[in-house]
Amino acid sequence: MNCFYHPEVPAIGICKHCQKGLCTECAVDLKHGIACKHHQAEVNELYDIHFMHKQSARNMSRVYKQSAVAMSFMGIAGVIGGLVIGRAGLILVAIGIGCIFLAIAFSVYANRMKKGKTNAA
Ligand SMILES: [Zn+2]
Ligand SMILES: [Zn+2]
């Protein structure tokens, strides 16, 4: 493929915005990709959005972890409460154990999300 603006010059990359071939003269290296001179701003903006999205995904996994911790506390409280109340509290014990399992599932999910992100990067 040759440069879109210089058809006789071989392209060294493609603009991330318009997908046109670019030679060394036309390409602008934005560290995170190559853009033509017309689309530097667009590609930078795209990168910003992508970066923000990454950050919010990280925040999400933190939220999942926090709710997992909250649920395990609820679960433990339910188990202890159930044991203190006695046989009538068996339902509380069951809810408590259910909460602990849910908490484990949540933290596993949060870890998996984090791992997926590092693999992608
Ligand atoms: Zn472009
Ligand atoms: Zn060119």
Short mmCIF file of N, CA, C and O and ligand atoms in Angstrom, two decimals:
data_model
loop_
_atom_site.label_atom_id
_atom_site.label_comp_id
_atom_site.label_asym_id
_atom_site.label_seq_id
_atom_site.Cartn_x
_atom_site.Cartn_y
_atom_site.Cartn_z
N MET A 1 0.85 -1.20 0.00
CA MET A 1 0.00 0.00 0.00
C MET A 1 0.88 1.25 0.00
O MET A 1 1.92 1.28 0.64
N ASN A 2 0.43 2.26 -0.71
CA ASN A 2 1.16 3.52 -0.78
C ASN A 2 0.42 4.62 -0.04
O ASN A 2 -0.76 4.50 0.30
N CYS A 3 1.14 5.71 0.20
CA CYS A 3 0.57 6.85 0.89
C CYS A 3 -0.63 7.40 0.11
O CYS A 3 -0.59 7.51 -1.12
N PHE A 4 -1.68 7.76 0.83
CA PHE A 4 -2.88 8.30 0.19
C PHE A 4 -2.58 9.65 -0.47
O PHE A 4 -3.10 9.96 -1.54
N TYR A 5 -1.70 10.44 0.15
CA TYR A 5 -1.42 11.78 -0.35
C TYR A 5 -0.27 11.78 -1.35
O TYR A 5 -0.13 12.68 -2.17
N HIS A 6 0.59 10.74 -1.24
CA HIS A 6 1.73 10.61 -2.17
C HIS A 6 1.70 9.19 -2.75
O HIS A 6 2.39 8.31 -2.24
N PRO A 7 0.93 8.98 -3.82
CA PRO A 7 0.71 7.61 -4.34
C PRO A 7 1.99 6.90 -4.78
O PRO A 7 1.98 5.68 -4.92
N GLU A 8 3.07 7.64 -4.93
CA GLU A 8 4.32 7.01 -5.37
C GLU A 8 5.19 6.59 -4.19
O GLU A 8 6.20 5.93 -4.37
N VAL A 9 4.79 7.00 -2.98
CA VAL A 9 5.61 6.71 -1.78
C VAL A 9 4.94 5.59 -0.98
O VAL A 9 3.73 5.65 -0.71
N PRO A 10 5.70 4.55 -0.60
CA PRO A 10 5.08 3.47 0.19
C PRO A 10 4.65 3.96 1.57
O PRO A 10 5.31 4.78 2.19
N ALA A 11 3.52 3.45 2.04
CA ALA A 11 2.97 3.86 3.34
C ALA A 11 3.71 3.13 4.47
O ALA A 11 4.10 1.98 4.32
N ILE A 12 3.87 3.82 5.60
CA ILE A 12 4.49 3.19 6.78
C ILE A 12 3.43 2.86 7.83
O ILE A 12 3.69 2.17 8.79
N GLY A 13 2.20 3.36 7.60
CA GLY A 13 1.14 3.09 8.58
C GLY A 13 -0.18 3.60 8.06
O GLY A 13 -0.27 4.14 6.95
N ILE A 14 -1.22 3.41 8.90
CA ILE A 14 -2.57 3.80 8.51
C ILE A 14 -3.09 4.76 9.56
O ILE A 14 -2.91 4.55 10.77
N CYS A 15 -3.77 5.84 9.12
CA CYS A 15 -4.40 6.77 10.05
C CYS A 15 -5.48 6.03 10.82
O CYS A 15 -6.32 5.35 10.22
N LYS A 16 -5.45 6.18 12.14
CA LYS A 16 -6.42 5.48 12.97
C LYS A 16 -7.83 6.02 12.76
O LYS A 16 -8.80 5.37 13.13
N HIS A 17 -7.95 7.21 12.21
CA HIS A 17 -9.27 7.81 12.04
C HIS A 17 -9.84 7.51 10.65
O HIS A 17 -10.93 7.01 10.52
N CYS A 18 -9.07 7.80 9.58
CA CYS A 18 -9.63 7.65 8.23
C CYS A 18 -9.13 6.40 7.51
O CYS A 18 -9.56 6.13 6.39
N GLN A 19 -8.23 5.63 8.15
CA GLN A 19 -7.74 4.36 7.60
C GLN A 19 -7.01 4.54 6.28
O GLN A 19 -6.90 3.61 5.49
N LYS A 20 -6.46 5.74 6.05
CA LYS A 20 -5.71 5.97 4.82
C LYS A 20 -4.23 5.68 5.06
O LYS A 20 -3.70 5.94 6.14
N GLY A 21 -3.56 5.15 4.02
CA GLY A 21 -2.14 4.88 4.12
C GLY A 21 -1.35 6.18 4.22
O GLY A 21 -1.70 7.17 3.58
N LEU A 22 -0.28 6.17 5.03
CA LEU A 22 0.49 7.39 5.24
C LEU A 22 1.99 7.10 5.11
O LEU A 22 2.47 6.08 5.61
N CYS A 23 2.71 8.00 4.45
CA CYS A 23 4.16 7.88 4.39
C CYS A 23 4.77 8.60 5.59
O CYS A 23 4.06 9.21 6.38
N THR A 24 6.11 8.51 5.73
CA THR A 24 6.76 9.13 6.90
C THR A 24 6.46 10.62 6.97
O THR A 24 6.39 11.20 8.04
N GLU A 25 6.28 11.24 5.81
CA GLU A 25 6.07 12.68 5.77
C GLU A 25 4.66 13.05 6.27
O GLU A 25 4.46 14.08 6.89
N CYS A 26 3.68 12.17 5.99
CA CYS A 26 2.29 12.47 6.30
C CYS A 26 1.87 11.96 7.68
O CYS A 26 0.94 12.49 8.28
N ALA A 27 2.52 10.90 8.14
CA ALA A 27 2.10 10.29 9.40
C ALA A 27 2.57 11.12 10.58
O ALA A 27 3.66 11.67 10.57
N VAL A 28 1.72 11.21 11.57
CA VAL A 28 2.08 11.86 12.83
C VAL A 28 2.03 10.79 13.91
O VAL A 28 1.00 10.15 14.12
N ASP A 29 3.19 10.58 14.57
CA ASP A 29 3.24 9.56 15.61
C ASP A 29 2.69 10.14 16.91
O ASP A 29 3.23 11.07 17.47
N LEU A 30 1.56 9.56 17.35
CA LEU A 30 0.92 10.06 18.57
C LEU A 30 1.23 9.15 19.75
O LEU A 30 0.50 9.11 20.72
N LYS A 31 2.32 8.38 19.66
CA LYS A 31 2.75 7.44 20.70
C LYS A 31 1.83 6.23 20.78
O LYS A 31 2.28 5.11 20.84
N HIS A 32 0.53 6.46 20.77
CA HIS A 32 -0.45 5.38 20.90
C HIS A 32 -1.03 5.01 19.55
O HIS A 32 -2.00 4.27 19.46
N GLY A 33 -0.44 5.54 18.47
CA GLY A 33 -0.93 5.23 17.14
C GLY A 33 -0.49 6.28 16.14
O GLY A 33 0.16 7.26 16.50
N ILE A 34 -0.85 6.04 14.88
CA ILE A 34 -0.46 6.97 13.82
C ILE A 34 -1.71 7.65 13.28
O ILE A 34 -2.77 7.01 13.15
N ALA A 35 -1.60 8.92 12.97
CA ALA A 35 -2.72 9.65 12.39
C ALA A 35 -2.19 10.51 11.26
O ALA A 35 -1.01 10.86 11.22
N CYS A 36 -3.08 10.85 10.31
CA CYS A 36 -2.69 11.81 9.30
C CYS A 36 -2.78 13.20 9.91
O CYS A 36 -3.33 13.38 10.99
N LYS A 37 -2.23 14.19 9.21
CA LYS A 37 -2.16 15.53 9.79
C LYS A 37 -3.54 16.13 10.04
O LYS A 37 -3.70 16.98 10.91
N HIS A 38 -4.54 15.66 9.31
CA HIS A 38 -5.89 16.20 9.46
C HIS A 38 -6.61 15.63 10.67
O HIS A 38 -7.61 16.18 11.11
N HIS A 39 -6.14 14.49 11.16
CA HIS A 39 -6.93 13.77 12.16
C HIS A 39 -6.19 13.57 13.48
O HIS A 39 -6.58 12.73 14.28
N GLN A 40 -5.15 14.34 13.72
CA GLN A 40 -4.44 14.22 14.99
C GLN A 40 -5.38 14.39 16.17
O GLN A 40 -5.37 13.61 17.12
N ALA A 41 -6.21 15.45 16.10
CA ALA A 41 -7.09 15.77 17.22
C ALA A 41 -8.10 14.65 17.45
O ALA A 41 -8.33 14.23 18.58
N GLU A 42 -8.67 14.12 16.34
CA GLU A 42 -9.67 13.07 16.45
C GLU A 42 -9.10 11.82 17.10
O GLU A 42 -9.71 11.21 17.95
N VAL A 43 -7.89 11.46 16.64
CA VAL A 43 -7.28 10.23 17.17
C VAL A 43 -6.90 10.42 18.63
O VAL A 43 -7.08 9.51 19.45
N ASN A 44 -6.42 11.62 18.98
CA ASN A 44 -6.11 11.89 20.38
C ASN A 44 -7.36 11.79 21.24
O ASN A 44 -7.33 11.25 22.34
N GLU A 45 -8.46 12.33 20.72
CA GLU A 45 -9.73 12.30 21.44
C GLU A 45 -10.18 10.86 21.65
O GLU A 45 -10.60 10.47 22.73
N LEU A 46 -10.04 10.08 20.57
CA LEU A 46 -10.41 8.66 20.60
C LEU A 46 -9.62 7.96 21.69
O LEU A 46 -10.15 7.14 22.45
N TYR A 47 -8.33 8.30 21.77
CA TYR A 47 -7.47 7.68 22.76
C TYR A 47 -7.91 8.07 24.16
O TYR A 47 -7.94 7.26 25.07
N ASP A 48 -8.28 9.34 24.33
CA ASP A 48 -8.74 9.81 25.63
C ASP A 48 -9.96 9.04 26.08
O ASP A 48 -10.05 8.61 27.23
N ILE A 49 -10.91 8.84 25.16
CA ILE A 49 -12.13 8.12 25.48
C ILE A 49 -11.78 6.68 25.87
O ILE A 49 -12.27 6.16 26.87
N HIS A 50 -10.88 6.08 25.08
CA HIS A 50 -10.45 4.71 25.34
C HIS A 50 -9.80 4.61 26.72
O HIS A 50 -10.08 3.70 27.49
N PHE A 51 -8.96 5.60 27.03
CA PHE A 51 -8.25 5.60 28.29
C PHE A 51 -9.22 5.76 29.45
O PHE A 51 -9.13 5.07 30.46
N MET A 52 -10.20 6.65 29.29
CA MET A 52 -11.20 6.87 30.33
C MET A 52 -12.00 5.60 30.55
O MET A 52 -12.34 5.25 31.68
N HIS A 53 -12.31 4.92 29.45
CA HIS A 53 -13.07 3.68 29.53
C HIS A 53 -12.29 2.64 30.34
O HIS A 53 -12.84 1.96 31.19
N LYS A 54 -11.00 2.57 30.09
CA LYS A 54 -10.13 1.66 30.83
C LYS A 54 -10.19 1.96 32.31
O LYS A 54 -10.28 1.06 33.14
N GLN A 55 -10.12 3.26 32.64
CA GLN A 55 -10.13 3.67 34.03
C GLN A 55 -11.45 3.31 34.69
O GLN A 55 -11.46 2.84 35.83
N SER A 56 -12.55 3.53 33.98
CA SER A 56 -13.85 3.24 34.58
C SER A 56 -14.02 1.74 34.78
O SER A 56 -14.63 1.29 35.73
N ALA A 57 -13.41 0.93 33.88
CA ALA A 57 -13.46 -0.52 34.05
C ALA A 57 -12.71 -0.91 35.32
O ALA A 57 -13.15 -1.79 36.06
N ARG A 58 -11.60 -0.22 35.57
CA ARG A 58 -10.83 -0.48 36.79
C ARG A 58 -11.66 -0.11 38.02
O ARG A 58 -11.68 -0.83 39.00
N ASN A 59 -12.35 1.06 37.93
CA ASN A 59 -13.19 1.47 39.04
C ASN A 59 -14.30 0.47 39.28
O ASN A 59 -14.64 0.17 40.43
N MET A 60 -14.86 -0.07 38.19
CA MET A 60 -15.93 -1.05 38.31
C MET A 60 -15.47 -2.26 39.09
O MET A 60 -16.17 -2.76 39.96
N SER A 61 -14.27 -2.74 38.78
CA SER A 61 -13.79 -3.93 39.47
C SER A 61 -13.57 -3.63 40.95
O SER A 61 -13.74 -4.48 41.79
N ARG A 62 -13.23 -2.37 41.26
CA ARG A 62 -13.09 -1.97 42.65
C ARG A 62 -14.45 -2.00 43.34
O ARG A 62 -14.57 -2.45 44.47
N VAL A 63 -15.48 -1.52 42.62
CA VAL A 63 -16.84 -1.54 43.17
C VAL A 63 -17.26 -2.98 43.46
O VAL A 63 -17.83 -3.29 44.50
N TYR A 64 -16.95 -3.87 42.52
CA TYR A 64 -17.31 -5.29 42.70
C TYR A 64 -16.62 -5.85 43.94
O TYR A 64 -17.22 -6.57 44.72
N LYS A 65 -15.36 -5.50 44.11
CA LYS A 65 -14.60 -6.00 45.26
C LYS A 65 -15.19 -5.47 46.55
O LYS A 65 -15.33 -6.21 47.52
N GLN A 66 -15.54 -4.17 46.53
CA GLN A 66 -16.11 -3.57 47.74
C GLN A 66 -17.43 -4.23 48.09
O GLN A 66 -17.69 -4.53 49.26
N SER A 67 -18.27 -4.48 47.07
CA SER A 67 -19.56 -5.10 47.37
C SER A 67 -19.36 -6.55 47.81
O SER A 67 -20.11 -7.07 48.63
N ALA A 68 -18.29 -7.20 47.30
CA ALA A 68 -17.99 -8.56 47.74
C ALA A 68 -17.63 -8.56 49.22
O ALA A 68 -18.09 -9.41 49.99
N VAL A 69 -16.83 -7.56 49.63
CA VAL A 69 -16.45 -7.45 51.05
C VAL A 69 -17.69 -7.19 51.89
O VAL A 69 -17.90 -7.83 52.92
N ALA A 70 -18.55 -6.26 51.43
CA ALA A 70 -19.78 -5.94 52.16
C ALA A 70 -20.65 -7.17 52.30
O ALA A 70 -21.21 -7.43 53.38
N MET A 71 -20.77 -7.95 51.21
CA MET A 71 -21.62 -9.14 51.24
C MET A 71 -21.06 -10.19 52.17
O MET A 71 -21.82 -10.87 52.86
N SER A 72 -19.73 -10.34 52.20
CA SER A 72 -19.19 -11.36 53.09
C SER A 72 -19.40 -10.96 54.55
O SER A 72 -19.68 -11.81 55.39
N PHE A 73 -19.34 -9.65 54.82
CA PHE A 73 -19.64 -9.19 56.19
C PHE A 73 -21.09 -9.51 56.54
O PHE A 73 -21.40 -10.02 57.61
N MET A 74 -21.99 -9.20 55.58
CA MET A 74 -23.42 -9.51 55.77
C MET A 74 -23.61 -10.99 56.01
O MET A 74 -24.38 -11.42 56.88
N GLY A 75 -22.92 -11.79 55.23
CA GLY A 75 -23.01 -13.24 55.34
C GLY A 75 -22.56 -13.72 56.70
O GLY A 75 -23.27 -14.50 57.36
N ILE A 76 -21.41 -13.21 57.16
CA ILE A 76 -20.89 -13.62 58.46
C ILE A 76 -21.85 -13.18 59.57
O ILE A 76 -22.16 -13.95 60.48
N ALA A 77 -22.36 -11.93 59.43
CA ALA A 77 -23.31 -11.43 60.42
C ALA A 77 -24.55 -12.32 60.45
O ALA A 77 -25.09 -12.63 61.52
N GLY A 78 -25.01 -12.74 59.25
CA GLY A 78 -26.18 -13.61 59.17
C GLY A 78 -25.94 -14.94 59.86
O GLY A 78 -26.77 -15.42 60.63
N VAL A 79 -24.76 -15.51 59.62
CA VAL A 79 -24.43 -16.81 60.23
C VAL A 79 -24.37 -16.67 61.75
O VAL A 79 -24.98 -17.46 62.49
N ILE A 80 -23.67 -15.64 62.23
CA ILE A 80 -23.53 -15.45 63.68
C ILE A 80 -24.91 -15.18 64.30
O ILE A 80 -25.28 -15.79 65.31
N GLY A 81 -25.67 -14.28 63.62
CA GLY A 81 -27.01 -13.97 64.12
C GLY A 81 -27.86 -15.23 64.20
O GLY A 81 -28.55 -15.46 65.21
N GLY A 82 -27.82 -16.03 63.17
CA GLY A 82 -28.59 -17.27 63.12
C GLY A 82 -28.20 -18.22 64.23
O GLY A 82 -29.05 -18.81 64.90
N LEU A 83 -26.90 -18.32 64.49
CA LEU A 83 -26.40 -19.22 65.54
C LEU A 83 -26.83 -18.72 66.91
O LEU A 83 -27.17 -19.52 67.79
N VAL A 84 -26.82 -17.39 67.08
CA VAL A 84 -27.19 -16.80 68.38
C VAL A 84 -28.68 -17.04 68.63
O VAL A 84 -29.08 -17.44 69.73
N ILE A 85 -29.50 -16.81 67.61
CA ILE A 85 -30.95 -16.94 67.78
C ILE A 85 -31.33 -18.40 68.01
O ILE A 85 -32.27 -18.70 68.73
N GLY A 86 -30.58 -19.31 67.38
CA GLY A 86 -30.90 -20.72 67.56
C GLY A 86 -31.55 -21.32 66.34
O GLY A 86 -31.29 -20.87 65.23
N ARG A 87 -32.38 -22.31 66.56
CA ARG A 87 -32.96 -23.04 65.44
C ARG A 87 -33.80 -22.13 64.54
O ARG A 87 -33.78 -22.30 63.32
N ALA A 88 -34.49 -21.18 65.14
CA ALA A 88 -35.32 -20.26 64.36
C ALA A 88 -34.45 -19.43 63.41
O ALA A 88 -34.92 -18.95 62.39
N GLY A 89 -33.17 -19.32 63.78
CA GLY A 89 -32.27 -18.51 62.97
C GLY A 89 -31.63 -19.26 61.82
O GLY A 89 -30.77 -18.72 61.12
N LEU A 90 -32.06 -20.49 61.58
CA LEU A 90 -31.48 -21.31 60.50
C LEU A 90 -31.60 -20.61 59.14
O LEU A 90 -30.71 -20.71 58.30
N ILE A 91 -32.72 -19.90 58.96
CA ILE A 91 -32.92 -19.18 57.69
C ILE A 91 -31.83 -18.12 57.53
O ILE A 91 -31.26 -17.95 56.46
N LEU A 92 -31.54 -17.43 58.65
CA LEU A 92 -30.48 -16.42 58.63
C LEU A 92 -29.15 -17.05 58.26
O LEU A 92 -28.37 -16.50 57.48
N VAL A 93 -28.87 -18.24 58.82
CA VAL A 93 -27.62 -18.95 58.50
C VAL A 93 -27.57 -19.24 57.01
O VAL A 93 -26.55 -19.00 56.35
N ALA A 94 -28.70 -19.74 56.47
CA ALA A 94 -28.75 -20.06 55.04
C ALA A 94 -28.50 -18.82 54.20
O ALA A 94 -27.72 -18.85 53.23
N ILE A 95 -29.15 -17.69 54.57
CA ILE A 95 -28.95 -16.43 53.83
C ILE A 95 -27.49 -16.00 53.93
O ILE A 95 -26.87 -15.59 52.94
N GLY A 96 -26.93 -16.15 55.13
CA GLY A 96 -25.54 -15.76 55.36
C GLY A 96 -24.59 -16.54 54.48
O GLY A 96 -23.72 -15.97 53.82
N ILE A 97 -24.78 -17.86 54.44
CA ILE A 97 -23.92 -18.71 53.61
C ILE A 97 -24.09 -18.33 52.14
O ILE A 97 -23.11 -18.22 51.39
N GLY A 98 -25.33 -18.07 51.74
CA GLY A 98 -25.60 -17.64 50.36
C GLY A 98 -24.85 -16.36 50.02
O GLY A 98 -24.25 -16.24 48.95
N CYS A 99 -24.85 -15.41 50.97
CA CYS A 99 -24.15 -14.13 50.77
C CYS A 99 -22.66 -14.36 50.60
O CYS A 99 -22.02 -13.73 49.76
N ILE A 100 -22.09 -15.26 51.41
CA ILE A 100 -20.65 -15.53 51.32
C ILE A 100 -20.31 -16.12 49.95
O ILE A 100 -19.35 -15.70 49.30
N PHE A 101 -21.15 -17.04 49.49
CA PHE A 101 -20.91 -17.63 48.17
C PHE A 101 -20.99 -16.56 47.08
O PHE A 101 -20.16 -16.51 46.17
N LEU A 102 -22.00 -15.70 47.20
CA LEU A 102 -22.14 -14.60 46.23
C LEU A 102 -20.91 -13.70 46.25
O LEU A 102 -20.41 -13.29 45.21
N ALA A 103 -20.41 -13.41 47.46
CA ALA A 103 -19.24 -12.55 47.60
C ALA A 103 -18.04 -13.18 46.90
O ALA A 103 -17.28 -12.50 46.21
N ILE A 104 -17.87 -14.48 47.08
CA ILE A 104 -16.75 -15.19 46.43
C ILE A 104 -16.91 -15.09 44.91
O ILE A 104 -15.96 -14.76 44.19
N ALA A 105 -18.14 -15.33 44.43
CA ALA A 105 -18.39 -15.26 42.99
C ALA A 105 -18.06 -13.86 42.46
O ALA A 105 -17.45 -13.71 41.41
N PHE A 106 -18.45 -12.82 43.21
CA PHE A 106 -18.19 -11.44 42.81
C PHE A 106 -16.70 -11.16 42.72
O PHE A 106 -16.22 -10.55 41.76
N SER A 107 -15.94 -11.61 43.74
CA SER A 107 -14.51 -11.29 43.73
C SER A 107 -13.80 -12.06 42.62
O SER A 107 -12.87 -11.55 42.01
N VAL A 108 -14.26 -13.27 42.33
CA VAL A 108 -13.69 -14.03 41.22
C VAL A 108 -13.95 -13.28 39.92
O VAL A 108 -13.07 -13.12 39.07
N TYR A 109 -15.17 -12.76 39.77
CA TYR A 109 -15.55 -12.02 38.57
C TYR A 109 -14.70 -10.77 38.43
O TYR A 109 -14.21 -10.45 37.34
N ALA A 110 -14.49 -10.05 39.56
CA ALA A 110 -13.69 -8.82 39.54
C ALA A 110 -12.26 -9.13 39.14
O ALA A 110 -11.66 -8.42 38.34
N ASN A 111 -11.70 -10.23 39.66
CA ASN A 111 -10.34 -10.62 39.31
C ASN A 111 -10.23 -10.97 37.84
O ASN A 111 -9.27 -10.60 37.17
N ARG A 112 -11.24 -11.66 37.34
CA ARG A 112 -11.22 -12.07 35.94
C ARG A 112 -11.25 -10.83 35.04
O ARG A 112 -10.57 -10.76 34.03
N MET A 113 -12.05 -9.82 35.44
CA MET A 113 -12.15 -8.58 34.68
C MET A 113 -10.79 -7.90 34.61
O MET A 113 -10.37 -7.41 33.58
N LYS A 114 -10.08 -7.87 35.75
CA LYS A 114 -8.78 -7.23 35.83
C LYS A 114 -7.79 -7.97 34.93
O LYS A 114 -7.03 -7.36 34.21
N LYS A 115 -7.81 -9.31 35.00
CA LYS A 115 -6.90 -10.12 34.19
C LYS A 115 -7.14 -9.87 32.71
O LYS A 115 -6.20 -9.72 31.95
N GLY A 116 -8.42 -9.83 32.31
CA GLY A 116 -8.77 -9.60 30.91
C GLY A 116 -8.19 -8.29 30.42
O GLY A 116 -7.71 -8.19 29.31
N LYS A 117 -8.20 -7.28 31.32
CA LYS A 117 -7.70 -5.95 30.94
C LYS A 117 -6.21 -6.01 30.71
O LYS A 117 -5.71 -5.44 29.77
N THR A 118 -5.48 -6.70 31.60
CA THR A 118 -4.02 -6.72 31.46
C THR A 118 -3.63 -7.51 30.22
O THR A 118 -2.66 -7.18 29.56
N ASN A 119 -4.39 -8.55 29.87
CA ASN A 119 -4.10 -9.31 28.67
C ASN A 119 -4.29 -8.46 27.43
O ASN A 119 -3.53 -8.56 26.47
N ALA A 120 -5.35 -7.63 27.47
CA ALA A 120 -5.67 -6.81 26.31
C ALA A 120 -4.60 -5.74 26.10
O ALA A 120 -4.30 -5.38 24.97
N ALA A 121 -4.01 -5.25 27.21
CA ALA A 121 -3.04 -4.15 27.11
C ALA A 121 -1.64 -4.63 26.76
O ALA A 121 -1.42 -5.53 26.07
ZN ZN B 1 -6.84 10.63 8.86
ZN ZN B 2 2.50 10.99 2.16
#
